[in-house]
Structures are given as C-alpha cells and as structure tokens.
Amino acid sequence: MHVGPLEIRRQEGALILTIQREERRNALDLATIQAFGDVFRQHLSAEDRAVVVTGSGTAAFCAGADLKERREMSLDQVRAQLLRYRSDLGWLSTCPVPTVAAINGAALGGGLELALLCDLRVAAAHASFALPETSLGIIPAAGGTQYLPRVVGAAKARELILLGTRIDASEALRIGLVHRVAGTAPAPVAGELLADALRWIEPITRGAPLAQRAALRALRAADRLDLDAGLEFELGCYEACLTSEDRLEALAAFAEKRRPVFNGR
Ligand code: COA
C-alpha cells in the first residue's frame, strides 16, 4: 500500500518503507516527511520486528531536501519544515524496534541525515554519501551535526560537514558510517540490496523480541547518560527480559540442544 509518496509493505518480519520519488531522486518534500509521520502514527504494528527505510531506483537513496520545493517556501515555511523533520522523521531514532537504512544510491544532505536516524545502515556498493549543506549556505539541521559525530567521531564529522566531502561506500564502511556494504559490483542490481539487508537482520527479525527491544533501549541510553546512570539503566532493561517466557525457552533450548522458538512474551 501507499502512504503519500511512501510505499509500505511487510516482508520477513520487517516493515519496509520505500520513498517513491525517483524522478526527484527521492528528495524529501513536505508530503514525504508527513508520510513518515503517518506511518509511525497509523501503520507501525506490534508485530513489526524491524523497520527498513530505502529509496526507489538505484541512483539515490535520498537526495536530501527537495530543493525545488524549498525554493518556493517562505522563511516560516522552512522553519516549520525543519520542525517536521523532528516530529515526523525523528521517531526512527526512538522507534521501539531497530530501524535500518538500506542505502540504494546517493545519500546526500537530509538523505544522509535520514540514514543517520536509523540504528543500522547497509549500503549498495555504488552508494555515495555527503552532507553538502554548507556549500548551499546552510547547515545540516535534521540532526546531522549531532548524530554524525556520535557515529563516526568528532574529527571525521568536522571534516565531512565543514568540507562537504563526498565519500563512497568503501570509505563509509571504513569510517563506520555504514555497517555493511552489499555486493561488490559497481553496477547496481535492483532488489539485491534489500534482500541482503533482510538476510543480515534475521537475528533481529527472528530473535527474541523483548530482548531486542530492551537491548535497543539500553544502547540508546548510552548516547545520553553518563556511565553510572547508564549502568543503572541497563539493569532496568535486563529486568524486562528476566521474567519473560522467552528467557526460559532459551535456557530449555540450550539444555535440549535445539534452536529456541521465541513467542515474544
Ligand atoms: N531536490 C529536488 N530535485 C532534485 C534533487 C533535490 N534534492 N536532487 C535531484 N533532483 C532532481 C533533479 O533536479 C532532476 O530533475 P529534472 O529531471 O527535472 O532536471 C532529477 O532529480 C534527476 O537529477 P540528476 O541530477 O539528473 O540525477 P543523477 O542521478 O545524475 O544524480 C544526485 C543524482 C542525487 C547525485 C544529484 O541529483 C544531486 O546531487 N542532487 C542534489 C543533492 C543535494 O545537493 N541535496 C541537498 C542537500 S542539502
């Protein structure tokens, strides 16, 4: 089904969101940003074990802000759009299940920021990455200046944002901007990336759901808490697993030398 310019479907336990604006290289206009918010508010289900975000075609994952729309906007409309990044895209960084960017081409500006909101990033071998905002007289404001240093470190983030350097997938992998590069061929093959990403996240989509959610809460807390508070928070997250049927099932499966079957309780 479609929610505005987003195609949404479910496959192998994942909710897959595909931006369908290939003619504008999947750039983020108001309708697309709102569609992300609508998916969270109306379509995310307790059954979804992961959310995968990708773009249509092979040229771009997302070319950032829709610059043609932006040109027609008043200052107040631009300000409102920035707030919408927070309200309608921001949930990807706080979603109860892991979020994954399957980066099928160029991830530029707001497109890279969209990927940075996700917990995991898998890139096609031909993908490229940049935050070129300063060359356009602005700065990344969909979280880029905050998330990028947390992912690649302060020094690399300064280089990428101040110089606007564009890097390829192997460099992105080397600096930890992406977790995985799918395929080796420079010529992109449609569908290959998504299949690779879904295979790679099987430990999530077939794992113990309560443990996945608890681990994610604890990991995200590490971004905002000091060590003592974080260790305390971690204990609370463990408690959510301690009383679960899935924990007992894992212990039984270990004793019986079989694979556990988790039910999410
Ligand atoms: N906003 C609106 N339209 C965009 C766009 C954007 N961010 N990026 C690309 N498009 C449009 C182009 O204007 C073009 O439209 P046209 O056919 O009406 O001329 C169409 O998408 C195809 O773009 P093109 O540059 O020909 O595609 P490509 O495959 O050769 O290159 C990109 C793809 C993404 C590398 C390139 O389009 C690009 O660099 N875009 C700008 C990215 C950017 O600076 N984003 C803003 C960051 S703040």
Tab-separated table of C-alpha atoms and ligand atoms in Angstrom:
chain	number	residue	atom	x	y	z
A	1	MET	CA	0.000	0.000	0.000
A	2	HIS	CA	0.962	3.656	-0.285
A	3	VAL	CA	1.015	6.410	2.315
A	4	GLY	CA	1.582	9.569	0.275
A	5	PRO	CA	4.835	9.079	-1.647
A	6	LEU	CA	5.877	6.175	0.633
A	7	GLU	CA	5.282	2.586	-0.365
A	8	ILE	CA	4.849	0.408	2.710
A	9	ARG	CA	4.948	-3.379	2.791
A	10	ARG	CA	5.863	-6.165	5.143
A	11	GLN	CA	8.400	-8.858	4.414
A	12	GLU	CA	10.180	-11.333	6.660
A	13	GLY	CA	9.137	-9.561	9.852
A	14	ALA	CA	10.233	-6.112	8.663
A	15	LEU	CA	8.125	-3.083	7.789
A	16	ILE	CA	9.706	-1.764	4.598
A	17	LEU	CA	9.264	1.921	3.703
A	18	THR	CA	10.300	2.900	0.185
A	19	ILE	CA	10.384	6.544	-0.905
A	20	GLN	CA	8.789	6.566	-4.351
A	21	ARG	CA	10.068	9.824	-5.854
A	22	GLU	CA	12.680	8.520	-8.234
A	23	GLU	CA	12.111	11.455	-10.613
A	24	ARG	CA	13.409	13.761	-7.853
A	25	ARG	CA	15.905	11.252	-6.560
A	26	ASN	CA	13.691	10.530	-3.529
A	27	ALA	CA	14.148	14.072	-2.192
A	28	LEU	CA	12.209	14.930	0.968
A	29	ASP	CA	9.287	17.214	0.248
A	30	LEU	CA	6.557	18.048	2.757
A	31	ALA	CA	4.316	15.164	1.642
A	32	THR	CA	7.116	12.624	2.096
A	33	ILE	CA	8.071	13.900	5.529
A	34	GLN	CA	4.420	13.846	6.603
A	35	ALA	CA	4.051	10.320	5.215
A	36	PHE	CA	6.845	9.093	7.500
A	37	GLY	CA	4.972	10.594	10.464
A	38	ASP	CA	1.710	8.976	9.329
A	39	VAL	CA	3.392	5.565	9.099
A	40	PHE	CA	4.542	5.849	12.697
A	41	ARG	CA	1.199	7.134	13.957
A	42	GLN	CA	-1.052	4.787	11.984
A	43	HIS	CA	0.787	1.816	10.492
A	44	LEU	CA	3.587	0.637	12.766
A	45	SER	CA	2.358	-2.589	14.353
A	46	ALA	CA	3.413	-4.539	17.439
A	47	GLU	CA	4.188	-7.417	15.037
A	48	ASP	CA	6.868	-5.434	13.174
A	49	ARG	CA	10.288	-6.608	14.303
A	50	ALA	CA	12.284	-4.017	12.376
A	51	VAL	CA	11.703	-1.008	10.129
A	52	VAL	CA	13.692	-0.756	6.891
A	53	VAL	CA	13.885	2.565	5.016
A	54	THR	CA	15.010	2.622	1.398
A	55	GLY	CA	14.543	4.580	-1.828
A	56	SER	CA	13.231	3.684	-5.256
A	57	GLY	CA	15.603	3.159	-8.174
A	58	THR	CA	19.347	2.850	-7.952
A	59	ALA	CA	20.506	6.468	-8.392
A	60	ALA	CA	19.671	7.800	-4.962
A	61	PHE	CA	18.614	6.647	-1.528
A	62	CYS	CA	17.531	10.225	-0.896
A	63	ALA	CA	18.892	13.489	-2.357
A	64	GLY	CA	18.001	15.433	0.796
A	65	ALA	CA	15.610	18.351	0.988
A	66	ASP	CA	13.505	18.865	-2.114
A	67	LEU	CA	15.355	21.926	-3.370
A	68	LYS	CA	12.672	22.739	-5.950
A	69	GLU	CA	10.000	22.855	-3.258
A	70	ARG	CA	12.367	24.714	-0.916
A	71	ARG	CA	12.863	27.499	-3.452
A	72	GLU	CA	9.151	28.339	-3.304
A	73	MET	CA	8.952	28.355	0.505
A	74	SER	CA	8.799	31.341	2.847
A	75	LEU	CA	11.192	31.565	5.805
A	76	ASP	CA	8.432	30.455	8.175
A	77	GLN	CA	7.610	27.500	5.948
A	78	VAL	CA	11.258	26.438	6.000
A	79	ARG	CA	11.299	26.749	9.801
A	80	ALA	CA	8.134	24.649	10.035
A	81	GLN	CA	9.676	22.046	7.711
A	82	LEU	CA	12.722	21.733	9.993
A	83	LEU	CA	10.437	21.080	12.957
A	84	ARG	CA	8.671	18.442	10.892
A	85	TYR	CA	11.967	16.598	10.460
A	86	ARG	CA	11.948	16.237	14.239
A	87	SER	CA	8.275	15.331	14.646
A	88	ASP	CA	7.750	13.119	11.594
A	89	LEU	CA	11.183	11.574	10.935
A	90	GLY	CA	12.645	11.685	14.456
A	91	TRP	CA	10.723	8.571	15.542
A	92	LEU	CA	13.188	6.482	13.542
A	93	SER	CA	15.753	7.164	16.274
A	94	THR	CA	13.406	6.286	19.134
A	95	CYS	CA	11.321	3.549	17.492
A	96	PRO	CA	10.832	0.555	19.830
A	97	VAL	CA	12.256	-1.824	17.199
A	98	PRO	CA	15.547	-1.423	15.300
A	99	THR	CA	15.457	0.844	12.264
A	100	VAL	CA	17.630	0.081	9.251
A	101	ALA	CA	18.573	2.262	6.276
A	102	ALA	CA	19.090	0.246	3.083
A	103	ILE	CA	21.033	2.842	1.120
A	104	ASN	CA	20.443	2.108	-2.547
A	105	GLY	CA	22.338	5.086	-4.014
A	106	ALA	CA	23.394	8.620	-3.130
A	107	ALA	CA	22.565	9.693	0.432
A	108	LEU	CA	23.030	13.440	0.433
A	109	GLY	CA	22.166	16.134	2.953
A	110	GLY	CA	18.835	15.293	4.571
A	111	GLY	CA	19.097	11.893	2.883
A	112	LEU	CA	22.206	11.040	4.873
A	113	GLU	CA	20.559	12.515	7.969
A	114	LEU	CA	17.596	10.200	7.366
A	115	ALA	CA	20.027	7.267	7.326
A	116	LEU	CA	21.722	8.572	10.480
A	117	LEU	CA	18.405	8.462	12.354
A	118	CYS	CA	18.411	4.693	11.821
A	119	ASP	CA	20.130	2.204	14.129
A	120	LEU	CA	21.797	0.271	11.304
A	121	ARG	CA	22.952	1.183	7.781
A	122	VAL	CA	23.532	-1.179	4.850
A	123	ALA	CA	24.761	0.367	1.593
A	124	ALA	CA	24.869	-0.750	-2.008
A	125	ALA	CA	28.439	-0.831	-3.343
A	126	HIS	CA	27.788	2.155	-5.647
A	127	ALA	CA	26.246	4.366	-2.920
A	128	SER	CA	27.782	7.732	-2.055
A	129	PHE	CA	27.469	9.964	0.979
A	130	ALA	CA	27.802	13.667	1.768
A	131	LEU	CA	26.480	16.478	3.902
A	132	PRO	CA	26.975	19.326	1.391
A	133	GLU	CA	24.779	21.841	3.228
A	134	THR	CA	27.489	24.404	3.977
A	135	SER	CA	28.171	24.622	0.225
A	136	LEU	CA	24.481	25.602	-0.119
A	137	GLY	CA	24.742	28.330	2.528
A	138	ILE	CA	23.020	26.332	5.271
A	139	ILE	CA	23.896	23.600	7.772
A	140	PRO	CA	22.564	20.085	8.315
A	141	ALA	CA	19.532	20.589	10.545
A	142	ALA	CA	17.758	17.257	10.514
A	143	GLY	CA	20.112	16.117	13.269
A	144	GLY	CA	23.262	15.765	11.142
A	145	THR	CA	25.557	17.873	13.311
A	146	GLN	CA	24.550	15.834	16.362
A	147	TYR	CA	24.224	12.291	15.021
A	148	LEU	CA	27.246	12.237	12.696
A	149	PRO	CA	29.852	12.852	15.465
A	150	ARG	CA	28.177	10.143	17.548
A	151	VAL	CA	28.526	7.689	14.680
A	152	VAL	CA	31.925	8.494	13.120
A	153	GLY	CA	33.575	10.578	15.861
A	154	ALA	CA	34.131	14.311	16.261
A	155	ALA	CA	37.118	14.639	13.910
A	156	LYS	CA	35.595	12.856	10.924
A	157	ALA	CA	32.279	14.667	11.417
A	158	ARG	CA	34.067	18.029	11.269
A	159	GLU	CA	35.728	17.033	8.021
A	160	LEU	CA	32.549	15.750	6.405
A	161	ILE	CA	30.410	18.727	7.437
A	162	LEU	CA	32.894	21.600	7.039
A	163	LEU	CA	34.373	20.358	3.747
A	164	GLY	CA	31.177	18.749	2.464
A	165	THR	CA	33.326	15.875	1.184
A	166	ARG	CA	31.533	13.174	-0.761
A	167	ILE	CA	32.673	9.643	0.088
A	168	ASP	CA	31.994	6.250	-1.479
A	169	ALA	CA	30.635	3.106	0.170
A	170	SER	CA	34.010	1.557	0.968
A	171	GLU	CA	35.143	4.734	2.751
A	172	ALA	CA	31.790	4.901	4.558
A	173	LEU	CA	32.356	1.345	5.740
A	174	ARG	CA	35.925	2.128	6.796
A	175	ILE	CA	34.900	5.070	8.999
A	176	GLY	CA	31.890	3.245	10.450
A	177	LEU	CA	29.262	5.394	8.750
A	178	VAL	CA	27.685	2.212	7.358
A	179	HIS	CA	27.776	-1.218	8.944
A	180	ARG	CA	27.811	-3.230	5.768
A	181	VAL	CA	28.253	-2.939	2.006
A	182	ALA	CA	26.096	-5.301	-0.031
A	183	GLY	CA	27.588	-6.736	-3.210
A	184	THR	CA	30.852	-5.794	-4.840
A	185	ALA	CA	29.864	-4.944	-8.386
A	186	PRO	CA	29.882	-1.240	-9.283
A	187	ALA	CA	26.756	-1.829	-11.417
A	188	PRO	CA	23.744	-1.795	-9.075
A	189	VAL	CA	21.295	-4.700	-9.197
A	190	ALA	CA	17.726	-3.780	-8.209
A	191	GLY	CA	16.429	-5.729	-5.215
A	192	GLU	CA	19.848	-7.160	-4.291
A	193	LEU	CA	20.461	-4.646	-1.502
A	194	LEU	CA	17.114	-5.171	0.175
A	195	ALA	CA	17.472	-8.952	0.021
A	196	ASP	CA	20.935	-8.658	1.566
A	197	ALA	CA	19.693	-6.315	4.292
A	198	LEU	CA	16.775	-8.582	5.198
A	199	ARG	CA	19.099	-11.599	5.385
A	200	TRP	CA	21.564	-9.666	7.524
A	201	ILE	CA	18.932	-8.579	10.066
A	202	GLU	CA	17.485	-12.083	10.510
A	203	PRO	CA	18.940	-12.278	14.054
A	204	ILE	CA	16.672	-9.304	14.775
A	205	THR	CA	13.540	-10.379	12.894
A	206	ARG	CA	13.780	-13.962	14.151
A	207	GLY	CA	15.268	-13.169	17.567
A	208	ALA	CA	13.655	-12.701	20.977
A	209	PRO	CA	11.549	-9.515	20.603
A	210	LEU	CA	11.610	-8.434	24.258
A	211	ALA	CA	15.383	-8.811	24.407
A	212	GLN	CA	15.794	-6.884	21.148
A	213	ARG	CA	13.719	-4.004	22.452
A	214	ALA	CA	15.456	-3.989	25.835
A	215	ALA	CA	18.931	-4.022	24.244
A	216	LEU	CA	17.941	-1.157	21.966
A	217	ARG	CA	16.664	0.944	24.896
A	218	ALA	CA	19.915	0.347	26.760
A	219	LEU	CA	22.112	1.120	23.743
A	220	ARG	CA	20.295	4.357	23.004
A	221	ALA	CA	20.582	5.381	26.659
A	222	ALA	CA	24.362	5.204	26.252
A	223	ASP	CA	24.109	8.261	23.957
A	224	ARG	CA	22.592	10.463	26.653
A	225	LEU	CA	23.540	9.095	30.098
A	226	ASP	CA	26.832	9.146	31.978
A	227	LEU	CA	28.355	5.747	32.780
A	228	ASP	CA	26.911	5.328	36.266
A	229	ALA	CA	23.409	6.269	35.192
A	230	GLY	CA	23.787	4.098	32.089
A	231	LEU	CA	24.785	1.029	34.083
A	232	GLU	CA	21.770	1.571	36.335
A	233	PHE	CA	19.524	1.925	33.310
A	234	GLU	CA	20.955	-1.292	31.843
A	235	LEU	CA	19.864	-3.240	34.928
A	236	GLY	CA	16.322	-1.956	34.493
A	237	CYS	CA	16.347	-3.095	30.860
A	238	TYR	CA	17.539	-6.575	31.911
A	239	GLU	CA	14.605	-6.786	34.301
A	240	ALA	CA	12.224	-6.602	31.312
A	241	CYS	CA	13.760	-9.856	29.996
A	242	LEU	CA	14.171	-11.627	33.331
A	243	THR	CA	10.521	-12.510	33.788
A	244	SER	CA	9.905	-13.427	30.139
A	245	GLU	CA	8.863	-16.823	28.768
A	246	ASP	CA	11.470	-16.322	26.049
A	247	ARG	CA	14.308	-16.363	28.587
A	248	LEU	CA	13.085	-19.712	29.960
A	249	GLU	CA	12.638	-21.033	26.402
A	250	ALA	CA	16.263	-20.102	25.562
A	251	LEU	CA	17.534	-21.937	28.653
A	252	ALA	CA	15.406	-25.002	27.813
A	253	ALA	CA	16.555	-24.964	24.173
A	254	PHE	CA	20.195	-24.810	25.291
A	255	ALA	CA	19.703	-27.835	27.566
A	256	GLU	CA	17.868	-29.733	24.807
A	257	LYS	CA	20.434	-28.784	22.135
A	258	ARG	CA	17.834	-27.215	19.815
A	259	ARG	CA	17.051	-23.763	18.402
A	260	PRO	CA	14.820	-21.687	20.685
A	261	VAL	CA	11.348	-20.729	19.475
A	262	PHE	CA	10.549	-17.278	20.841
A	263	ASN	CA	6.979	-16.083	21.299
A	264	GLY	CA	7.667	-12.513	22.411
A	265	ARG	CA	6.276	-12.999	25.911
B	1	COA	N1	15.530	18.263	-4.802
B	1	COA	C1	14.726	18.342	-5.879
B	1	COA	N2	15.002	17.734	-7.058
B	1	COA	C2	16.131	17.009	-7.111
B	1	COA	C3	17.015	16.883	-6.031
B	1	COA	C4	16.677	17.553	-4.823
B	1	COA	N3	17.435	17.488	-3.735
B	1	COA	N4	18.059	16.109	-6.412
B	1	COA	C5	17.836	15.753	-7.681
B	1	COA	N5	16.670	16.308	-8.118
B	1	COA	C6	16.070	16.227	-9.438
B	1	COA	C7	16.921	16.953	-10.461
B	1	COA	O1	16.650	18.339	-10.438
B	1	COA	C8	16.475	16.276	-11.735
B	1	COA	O2	15.244	16.817	-12.133
B	1	COA	P1	14.982	17.199	-13.709
B	1	COA	O3	14.978	15.854	-14.401
B	1	COA	O4	13.648	17.863	-13.678
B	1	COA	O5	16.124	18.056	-14.123
B	1	COA	C9	16.226	14.836	-11.282
B	1	COA	O6	16.081	14.869	-9.868
B	1	COA	C10	17.393	13.926	-11.607
B	1	COA	O7	18.575	14.548	-11.087
B	1	COA	P2	20.004	14.296	-11.757
B	1	COA	O8	20.979	15.198	-11.075
B	1	COA	O9	19.879	14.372	-13.227
B	1	COA	O10	20.205	12.766	-11.333
B	1	COA	P3	21.568	11.949	-11.159
B	1	COA	O11	21.135	10.534	-10.976
B	1	COA	O12	22.532	12.261	-12.232
B	1	COA	O13	22.197	12.487	-9.774
B	1	COA	C11	22.125	13.133	-7.450
B	1	COA	C12	21.542	12.223	-8.552
B	1	COA	C13	21.273	12.886	-6.196
B	1	COA	C14	23.564	12.752	-7.167
B	1	COA	C15	22.041	14.608	-7.891
B	1	COA	O14	20.730	14.850	-8.379
B	1	COA	C16	22.326	15.615	-6.811
B	1	COA	O15	23.476	15.865	-6.488
B	1	COA	N6	21.254	16.252	-6.260
B	1	COA	C17	21.354	17.328	-5.302
B	1	COA	C18	21.653	16.799	-3.924
B	1	COA	C19	21.730	17.910	-2.921
B	1	COA	O16	22.522	18.821	-3.001
B	1	COA	N7	20.822	17.830	-1.928
B	1	COA	C20	20.613	18.847	-0.954
B	1	COA	C21	21.471	18.666	0.200
B	1	COA	S1	21.166	19.925	1.389
